[in-house]
Short mmCIF file of N, CA and C in Angstrom, two decimals:
data_model
loop_
_atom_site.label_atom_id
_atom_site.label_comp_id
_atom_site.label_asym_id
_atom_site.label_seq_id
_atom_site.Cartn_x
_atom_site.Cartn_y
_atom_site.Cartn_z
N MET N 1 0.54 -1.00 -0.09
CA MET N 1 -0.25 -0.12 -0.18
C MET N 1 0.90 0.79 0.39
N SER N 2 1.18 1.81 -0.66
CA SER N 2 0.83 3.25 -0.70
C SER N 2 1.59 4.22 0.49
N ARG N 3 1.87 5.51 0.96
CA ARG N 3 1.66 6.33 1.55
C ARG N 3 1.14 6.95 1.61
N LYS N 4 0.50 7.65 2.72
CA LYS N 4 -0.76 8.34 3.02
C LYS N 4 -0.13 10.62 2.56
N ASP N 5 -1.43 10.81 1.84
CA ASP N 5 -0.25 12.27 1.49
C ASP N 5 -0.37 13.56 2.30
N THR N 6 0.62 13.83 2.66
CA THR N 6 0.75 14.51 3.91
C THR N 6 -0.56 15.73 4.58
N PHE N 7 -1.41 15.41 4.45
CA PHE N 7 -2.83 15.94 4.36
C PHE N 7 -3.93 15.38 4.22
N HIS N 8 -3.52 14.26 4.12
CA HIS N 8 -4.56 12.81 3.96
C HIS N 8 -5.59 12.85 5.93
N ASN N 9 -5.15 13.02 6.63
CA ASN N 9 -5.95 12.93 8.21
C ASN N 9 -6.83 14.44 8.12
N ILE N 10 -6.06 15.21 7.99
CA ILE N 10 -6.32 16.47 7.26
C ILE N 10 -7.27 16.82 7.03
N VAL N 11 -7.92 16.12 5.35
CA VAL N 11 -9.20 15.82 4.30
C VAL N 11 -9.84 15.07 5.34
N ARG N 12 -9.02 14.16 5.62
CA ARG N 12 -9.93 13.50 6.62
C ARG N 12 -11.05 13.82 7.48
N HIS N 13 -10.49 14.55 8.60
CA HIS N 13 -10.98 15.27 9.92
C HIS N 13 -12.63 17.14 9.27
N ALA N 14 -11.72 17.64 8.01
CA ALA N 14 -12.62 18.07 7.64
C ALA N 14 -14.42 17.58 6.60
N LEU N 15 -13.55 16.44 6.43
CA LEU N 15 -14.75 16.07 5.84
C LEU N 15 -15.70 15.02 7.18
N GLU N 16 -15.11 15.03 7.84
CA GLU N 16 -16.43 13.76 9.28
C GLU N 16 -16.57 15.53 10.15
N LYS N 17 -15.96 16.85 10.41
CA LYS N 17 -16.44 18.14 9.81
C LYS N 17 -17.75 18.70 9.58
N ASP N 18 -17.67 18.11 8.31
CA ASP N 18 -18.88 18.04 7.47
C ASP N 18 -19.46 16.99 7.54
N GLY N 19 -19.53 16.92 8.62
CA GLY N 19 -21.06 15.60 8.32
C GLY N 19 -20.90 14.31 7.68
N TRP N 20 -19.63 14.10 7.36
CA TRP N 20 -20.22 12.30 6.51
C TRP N 20 -18.75 11.77 7.06
N THR N 21 -19.50 9.91 6.78
CA THR N 21 -18.57 9.00 7.36
C THR N 21 -17.82 7.82 7.37
N ILE N 22 -16.41 8.85 7.70
CA ILE N 22 -15.20 7.48 7.02
C ILE N 22 -15.29 6.00 6.13
N THR N 23 -15.59 5.58 5.50
CA THR N 23 -16.15 4.04 5.10
C THR N 23 -15.25 3.16 4.93
N HIS N 24 -14.33 3.84 3.99
CA HIS N 24 -12.84 3.07 3.40
C HIS N 24 -11.30 4.67 3.76
N ASP N 25 -10.34 3.25 4.44
CA ASP N 25 -9.61 5.08 4.73
C ASP N 25 -8.49 3.39 4.17
N PRO N 26 -7.71 2.99 2.92
CA PRO N 26 -7.66 3.12 1.95
C PRO N 26 -9.31 2.53 1.75
N LEU N 27 -9.53 2.99 0.26
CA LEU N 27 -10.25 2.26 -0.99
C LEU N 27 -10.10 1.59 -1.91
N LEU N 28 -10.09 0.32 -1.32
CA LEU N 28 -9.15 -0.66 -2.31
C LEU N 28 -9.84 -0.19 -3.61
N LEU N 29 -8.98 -0.95 -4.55
CA LEU N 29 -9.09 -0.76 -6.15
C LEU N 29 -8.28 -2.37 -6.90
N ARG N 30 -8.89 -2.96 -7.19
CA ARG N 30 -7.96 -4.66 -7.48
C ARG N 30 -7.78 -4.10 -9.52
N TYR N 31 -7.17 -4.60 -9.82
CA TYR N 31 -6.17 -4.99 -11.32
C TYR N 31 -6.03 -5.91 -11.25
N GLU N 32 -5.38 -6.22 -12.71
CA GLU N 32 -5.19 -7.26 -13.35
C GLU N 32 -3.27 -7.64 -13.17
N LEU N 33 -2.80 -6.15 -12.25
CA LEU N 33 -1.57 -6.33 -11.65
C LEU N 33 -1.45 -6.55 -10.46
N GLY N 34 -2.59 -6.10 -9.14
CA GLY N 34 -2.40 -5.78 -8.42
C GLY N 34 -3.44 -5.19 -7.73
N ASN N 35 -3.71 -4.97 -6.55
CA ASN N 35 -4.23 -3.59 -5.95
C ASN N 35 -3.97 -2.12 -5.62
N LEU N 36 -4.90 -0.69 -6.48
CA LEU N 36 -4.44 0.34 -6.28
C LEU N 36 -5.07 0.80 -5.18
N TYR N 37 -5.42 2.09 -4.43
CA TYR N 37 -6.14 2.39 -3.03
C TYR N 37 -5.81 4.41 -4.10
N ILE N 38 -7.78 3.90 -3.79
CA ILE N 38 -7.73 5.84 -3.46
C ILE N 38 -7.61 5.63 -1.76
N ASP N 39 -7.03 7.81 -1.69
CA ASP N 39 -6.99 7.73 -0.16
C ASP N 39 -8.09 7.91 1.05
N LEU N 40 -9.36 7.93 -0.19
CA LEU N 40 -10.42 7.55 1.59
C LEU N 40 -12.02 7.50 0.48
N GLY N 41 -12.43 6.80 1.36
CA GLY N 41 -14.22 6.54 1.19
C GLY N 41 -15.07 7.15 2.10
N ALA N 42 -16.22 7.99 1.43
CA ALA N 42 -16.96 8.48 1.80
C ALA N 42 -18.32 8.41 1.86
N GLU N 43 -19.48 8.69 3.24
CA GLU N 43 -21.01 8.43 2.83
C GLU N 43 -21.41 9.59 2.92
N LYS N 44 -22.69 9.81 3.06
CA LYS N 44 -23.17 11.26 3.43
C LYS N 44 -24.71 10.96 3.93
N ILE N 45 -25.75 10.51 4.32
CA ILE N 45 -27.08 10.33 4.19
C ILE N 45 -27.33 11.98 4.59
N LEU N 46 -28.60 11.80 4.06
CA LEU N 46 -29.08 13.21 2.68
C LEU N 46 -29.93 13.51 3.80
N ALA N 47 -30.81 12.59 3.54
CA ALA N 47 -32.41 12.70 5.24
C ALA N 47 -32.63 11.18 5.13
N ALA N 48 -33.18 10.93 5.77
CA ALA N 48 -33.86 9.74 6.72
C ALA N 48 -34.33 9.20 5.33
N GLU N 49 -35.32 9.31 4.39
CA GLU N 49 -35.98 8.81 3.22
C GLU N 49 -34.95 8.33 1.78
N ARG N 50 -33.56 9.40 1.97
CA ARG N 50 -33.27 9.67 0.45
C ARG N 50 -32.14 8.92 0.36
N GLU N 51 -31.52 8.21 -0.97
CA GLU N 51 -30.78 7.47 -0.60
C GLU N 51 -28.63 8.07 0.17
N GLY N 52 -28.73 7.23 0.48
CA GLY N 52 -26.98 8.82 0.26
C GLY N 52 -26.43 8.72 -0.76
N GLN N 53 -25.57 10.05 -0.19
CA GLN N 53 -24.52 10.15 -1.46
C GLN N 53 -23.01 9.69 -1.01
N LYS N 54 -22.15 8.83 -2.31
CA LYS N 54 -20.81 7.85 -1.49
C LYS N 54 -19.64 9.20 -2.09
N ILE N 55 -18.88 8.68 -1.77
CA ILE N 55 -18.03 9.44 -2.84
C ILE N 55 -16.71 8.10 -2.09
N ALA N 56 -15.94 8.54 -3.37
CA ALA N 56 -14.32 8.93 -2.77
C ALA N 56 -13.39 9.78 -3.03
N ILE N 57 -12.52 9.66 -2.64
CA ILE N 57 -11.13 11.25 -2.08
C ILE N 57 -9.98 10.91 -2.41
N GLU N 58 -9.63 11.13 -3.57
CA GLU N 58 -7.65 11.57 -3.39
C GLU N 58 -7.55 12.61 -3.40
N VAL N 59 -6.63 12.27 -2.23
CA VAL N 59 -6.06 13.49 -1.05
C VAL N 59 -4.79 13.99 -1.92
N LYS N 60 -4.31 14.96 -1.95
CA LYS N 60 -3.54 15.72 -2.36
C LYS N 60 -2.62 17.21 -1.90
N SER N 61 -1.77 17.42 -1.80
CA SER N 61 -1.06 18.65 -1.15
C SER N 61 -0.30 19.20 -1.86
N PHE N 62 -0.16 18.95 -3.15
CA PHE N 62 1.07 19.50 -4.00
C PHE N 62 2.27 20.37 -2.78
N LEU N 63 3.00 20.15 -2.50
CA LEU N 63 3.71 20.69 -1.35
C LEU N 63 5.37 21.08 -2.30
N GLN N 64 5.72 19.46 -3.34
CA GLN N 64 6.62 19.54 -3.82
C GLN N 64 6.74 20.95 -4.43
N ASN N 65 7.96 21.07 -4.82
CA ASN N 65 8.67 22.39 -6.12
C ASN N 65 7.75 22.54 -7.24
N SER N 66 7.28 20.78 -8.34
CA SER N 66 6.65 21.09 -9.00
C SER N 66 4.92 21.11 -9.46
N ALA N 67 4.32 22.18 -9.05
CA ALA N 67 2.67 21.92 -9.45
C ALA N 67 2.67 21.23 -10.93
N VAL N 68 3.12 21.47 -11.86
CA VAL N 68 2.51 20.78 -12.90
C VAL N 68 2.90 19.36 -13.10
N SER N 69 4.23 19.27 -12.07
CA SER N 69 4.45 17.42 -12.84
C SER N 69 3.98 17.39 -11.16
N GLU N 70 3.02 17.35 -10.63
CA GLU N 70 1.98 16.91 -9.27
C GLU N 70 0.77 17.54 -10.44
N PHE N 71 0.17 18.04 -10.56
CA PHE N 71 -0.38 17.00 -11.19
C PHE N 71 -1.00 16.92 -12.43
N HIS N 72 0.68 15.94 -13.14
CA HIS N 72 0.48 15.30 -14.20
C HIS N 72 0.28 14.05 -13.54
N THR N 73 1.25 13.17 -12.70
CA THR N 73 0.61 12.60 -11.45
C THR N 73 -0.59 12.65 -11.11
N ALA N 74 -1.21 13.73 -10.60
CA ALA N 74 -2.87 13.11 -9.52
C ALA N 74 -3.24 13.04 -10.89
N LEU N 75 -3.57 13.14 -12.20
CA LEU N 75 -4.76 14.01 -13.48
C LEU N 75 -4.55 12.28 -13.26
N GLY N 76 -2.94 11.64 -13.72
CA GLY N 76 -3.36 10.19 -14.31
C GLY N 76 -4.21 8.63 -13.23
N GLN N 77 -3.38 9.85 -11.71
CA GLN N 77 -4.65 8.33 -10.85
C GLN N 77 -5.45 9.10 -10.91
N PHE N 78 -6.30 9.81 -11.19
CA PHE N 78 -7.97 10.26 -10.82
C PHE N 78 -8.00 9.07 -12.41
N ILE N 79 -7.41 9.44 -12.95
CA ILE N 79 -8.11 8.82 -14.79
C ILE N 79 -8.49 7.40 -14.60
N SER N 80 -6.86 6.94 -13.93
CA SER N 80 -7.34 5.48 -13.63
C SER N 80 -7.86 4.96 -12.15
N TYR N 81 -8.70 5.99 -11.50
CA TYR N 81 -9.86 5.30 -10.11
C TYR N 81 -10.83 5.66 -10.41
N ARG N 82 -11.21 6.51 -11.47
CA ARG N 82 -12.07 6.79 -12.03
C ARG N 82 -13.07 5.18 -12.80
N MET N 83 -11.66 4.98 -13.83
CA MET N 83 -11.99 3.76 -14.45
C MET N 83 -12.46 2.91 -13.79
N LEU N 84 -11.67 2.05 -12.74
CA LEU N 84 -12.34 0.70 -12.03
C LEU N 84 -12.99 1.74 -10.43
N LEU N 85 -12.89 2.81 -10.00
CA LEU N 85 -14.37 3.11 -9.37
C LEU N 85 -15.50 2.96 -9.50
N ALA N 86 -16.22 3.33 -11.51
CA ALA N 86 -17.43 2.89 -11.94
C ALA N 86 -17.79 1.39 -12.69
N GLU N 87 -16.32 -0.07 -11.78
CA GLU N 87 -16.60 -0.34 -12.72
C GLU N 87 -16.72 -1.54 -10.69
N GLN N 88 -16.15 -1.07 -9.57
CA GLN N 88 -15.50 -2.23 -9.11
C GLN N 88 -16.84 -1.09 -7.83
N TYR N 89 -17.45 0.47 -7.47
CA TYR N 89 -17.87 0.84 -7.17
C TYR N 89 -18.71 1.37 -7.26
N PRO N 90 -19.77 1.37 -8.35
CA PRO N 90 -19.99 2.33 -9.61
C PRO N 90 -20.86 3.32 -8.59
N GLU N 91 -20.87 3.36 -7.28
CA GLU N 91 -22.86 4.07 -7.24
C GLU N 91 -21.04 4.87 -5.51
N HIS N 92 -19.96 5.34 -6.56
CA HIS N 92 -19.70 5.87 -6.02
C HIS N 92 -18.79 7.54 -7.10
N THR N 93 -18.58 8.52 -6.50
CA THR N 93 -18.41 9.39 -7.07
C THR N 93 -16.27 9.83 -6.88
N LEU N 94 -15.90 10.54 -7.36
CA LEU N 94 -14.96 10.56 -7.41
C LEU N 94 -14.20 12.00 -7.04
N TYR N 95 -13.43 12.37 -6.61
CA TYR N 95 -13.18 13.90 -6.47
C TYR N 95 -11.90 13.76 -5.85
N LEU N 96 -11.38 15.05 -5.81
CA LEU N 96 -9.61 15.55 -6.22
C LEU N 96 -9.57 16.26 -4.38
N ALA N 97 -8.64 16.03 -3.03
CA ALA N 97 -9.10 17.11 -3.16
C ALA N 97 -7.56 17.85 -3.21
N VAL N 98 -7.86 18.75 -2.88
CA VAL N 98 -6.47 19.50 -3.38
C VAL N 98 -7.00 21.03 -2.31
N PRO N 99 -5.77 21.84 -1.49
CA PRO N 99 -5.52 22.97 -0.91
C PRO N 99 -5.89 24.20 -1.14
N LEU N 100 -5.71 24.52 -0.76
CA LEU N 100 -6.22 25.98 -1.04
C LEU N 100 -5.08 26.66 -1.66
N ASP N 101 -4.89 27.33 -0.96
CA ASP N 101 -3.58 27.56 -2.06
C ASP N 101 -3.32 27.49 -3.49
N THR N 102 -3.13 25.99 -3.35
CA THR N 102 -3.44 25.14 -4.92
C THR N 102 -3.85 25.23 -5.24
N TYR N 103 -5.18 26.23 -5.50
CA TYR N 103 -6.25 25.79 -6.10
C TYR N 103 -6.78 27.51 -6.72
N THR N 104 -6.31 28.22 -5.86
CA THR N 104 -6.23 29.69 -6.11
C THR N 104 -5.32 29.83 -7.01
N SER N 105 -3.79 29.52 -6.79
CA SER N 105 -2.21 29.88 -7.68
C SER N 105 -2.84 28.71 -8.88
N PHE N 106 -1.71 27.66 -8.85
CA PHE N 106 -2.02 27.02 -9.90
C PHE N 106 -3.11 26.20 -10.36
N PHE N 107 -4.03 26.04 -10.06
CA PHE N 107 -5.81 25.36 -10.22
C PHE N 107 -6.37 26.34 -11.08
N ALA N 108 -6.80 27.50 -10.60
CA ALA N 108 -6.74 29.04 -11.51
C ALA N 108 -5.82 29.04 -13.29
N THR N 109 -5.02 28.51 -13.14
CA THR N 109 -4.51 28.89 -14.71
C THR N 109 -5.18 28.05 -16.09
N GLN N 110 -5.40 28.75 -16.90
CA GLN N 110 -5.20 28.82 -18.34
C GLN N 110 -5.76 26.72 -19.07
N LEU N 111 -4.14 26.58 -18.14
CA LEU N 111 -3.92 25.33 -18.29
C LEU N 111 -4.94 24.14 -17.81
N ALA N 112 -4.60 24.67 -16.67
CA ALA N 112 -4.86 24.09 -15.62
C ALA N 112 -6.66 23.36 -15.52
N GLN N 113 -7.32 24.68 -15.54
CA GLN N 113 -8.90 24.79 -16.17
C GLN N 113 -9.35 24.50 -17.19
N GLY N 114 -8.68 24.31 -18.20
CA GLY N 114 -9.11 23.80 -19.31
C GLY N 114 -8.99 22.41 -18.77
N ILE N 115 -7.97 21.28 -18.67
CA ILE N 115 -8.11 19.59 -17.64
C ILE N 115 -9.65 19.73 -17.13
N ILE N 116 -9.54 20.42 -15.88
CA ILE N 116 -9.99 20.18 -15.21
C ILE N 116 -11.83 20.22 -15.85
N SER N 117 -12.17 21.45 -16.69
CA SER N 117 -13.39 21.05 -18.21
C SER N 117 -13.55 20.39 -19.02
N SER N 118 -12.67 19.91 -18.62
CA SER N 118 -11.61 18.14 -20.53
C SER N 118 -12.28 17.12 -19.41
N GLN N 119 -11.47 17.06 -18.73
CA GLN N 119 -11.70 15.55 -17.45
C GLN N 119 -12.49 15.34 -17.12
N GLN N 120 -13.75 16.59 -16.69
CA GLN N 120 -15.06 16.23 -16.12
C GLN N 120 -14.23 16.09 -14.86
N LEU N 121 -13.35 16.75 -14.32
CA LEU N 121 -12.22 16.60 -12.68
C LEU N 121 -13.80 16.73 -11.63
N LYS N 122 -13.79 16.25 -10.44
CA LYS N 122 -14.34 16.75 -9.49
C LYS N 122 -13.46 17.20 -8.31
N LEU N 123 -13.32 18.06 -7.89
CA LEU N 123 -12.73 18.59 -6.74
C LEU N 123 -13.39 19.13 -5.25
N ILE N 124 -12.53 19.15 -4.31
CA ILE N 124 -12.86 19.50 -3.22
C ILE N 124 -11.37 20.43 -3.03
N ILE N 125 -11.96 21.23 -2.61
CA ILE N 125 -10.65 22.44 -1.88
C ILE N 125 -10.85 22.46 -0.99
N TYR N 126 -9.78 22.04 -0.01
CA TYR N 126 -9.78 22.53 1.38
C TYR N 126 -8.46 23.16 1.83
N LYS N 127 -8.64 23.74 3.68
CA LYS N 127 -7.94 24.42 4.18
C LYS N 127 -7.51 23.90 5.25
N PRO N 128 -6.31 23.71 4.99
CA PRO N 128 -4.80 22.55 5.45
C PRO N 128 -5.20 23.11 6.78
N GLN N 129 -4.75 24.23 7.73
CA GLN N 129 -4.55 24.56 8.61
C GLN N 129 -6.10 24.70 9.75
N GLN N 130 -7.29 25.18 8.93
CA GLN N 130 -8.46 25.15 9.60
C GLN N 130 -9.27 24.00 9.63
N GLU N 131 -8.64 22.23 8.56
CA GLU N 131 -8.75 21.19 8.54
C GLU N 131 -10.54 21.32 8.36
N VAL N 132 -10.54 22.35 7.33
CA VAL N 132 -12.16 22.20 6.72
C VAL N 132 -12.30 22.40 5.24
N ILE N 133 -12.88 22.39 4.61
CA ILE N 133 -13.69 21.98 3.68
C ILE N 133 -14.36 23.11 3.20
N GLU N 134 -13.51 23.92 2.13
CA GLU N 134 -13.85 25.31 1.98
C GLU N 134 -15.27 25.35 0.60
N GLN N 135 -14.49 24.31 -0.48
CA GLN N 135 -15.50 24.34 -1.66
C GLN N 135 -15.40 22.67 -2.42
N TRP N 136 -16.99 22.55 -3.10
CA TRP N 136 -17.27 21.60 -4.05
C TRP N 136 -17.14 21.95 -4.93
N LEU N 137 -16.73 20.99 -6.67
CA LEU N 137 -16.58 22.16 -7.99
C LEU N 137 -16.51 20.27 -8.65
N ASN N 138 -18.12 20.33 -8.99
CA ASN N 138 -18.87 19.62 -9.49
C ASN N 138 -18.59 20.01 -10.99
#
C-alpha cells in the first residue's frame, strides 16, 4: 500500500466535520497486476427517506517544487481510479482534494482549468490549517 499524503488526516477530519462518515481508509481497487488504493471513501446520509451519497477522495498536498509535475501525477491517478471505481464501486463519485492555496494559484491557470473541464474533474478544495472544506466543485 502506498504512503498516505501529507494532508490525508486533515482532509479526513474536514470531511467528518462536514457530516461525512468515512467508510474506507483507504478504498481498495483491484486490477490485473495487483491493487490500487484511493485515499478515502465516505458516505453521507442526506435524509432518512433518501439514498445516501457515496464519494471516494484522492488527497493531494502539492507541496513539491513543481505543481505541473504533481498535477500530471494526480491527473493520471484520477483517470485510472475513476475507471476502476466505475467498475467496482459504481455508486461512488471520485473527487480530487487539493489545498486552497494550490487551487487559487496553479488550478486557476488556463492550462489547469482546461484540463479540469475536459476531463470533468470533481474537486474538493480544503483549508489545511483549519481542517475544513472550503468548496466542492462538480
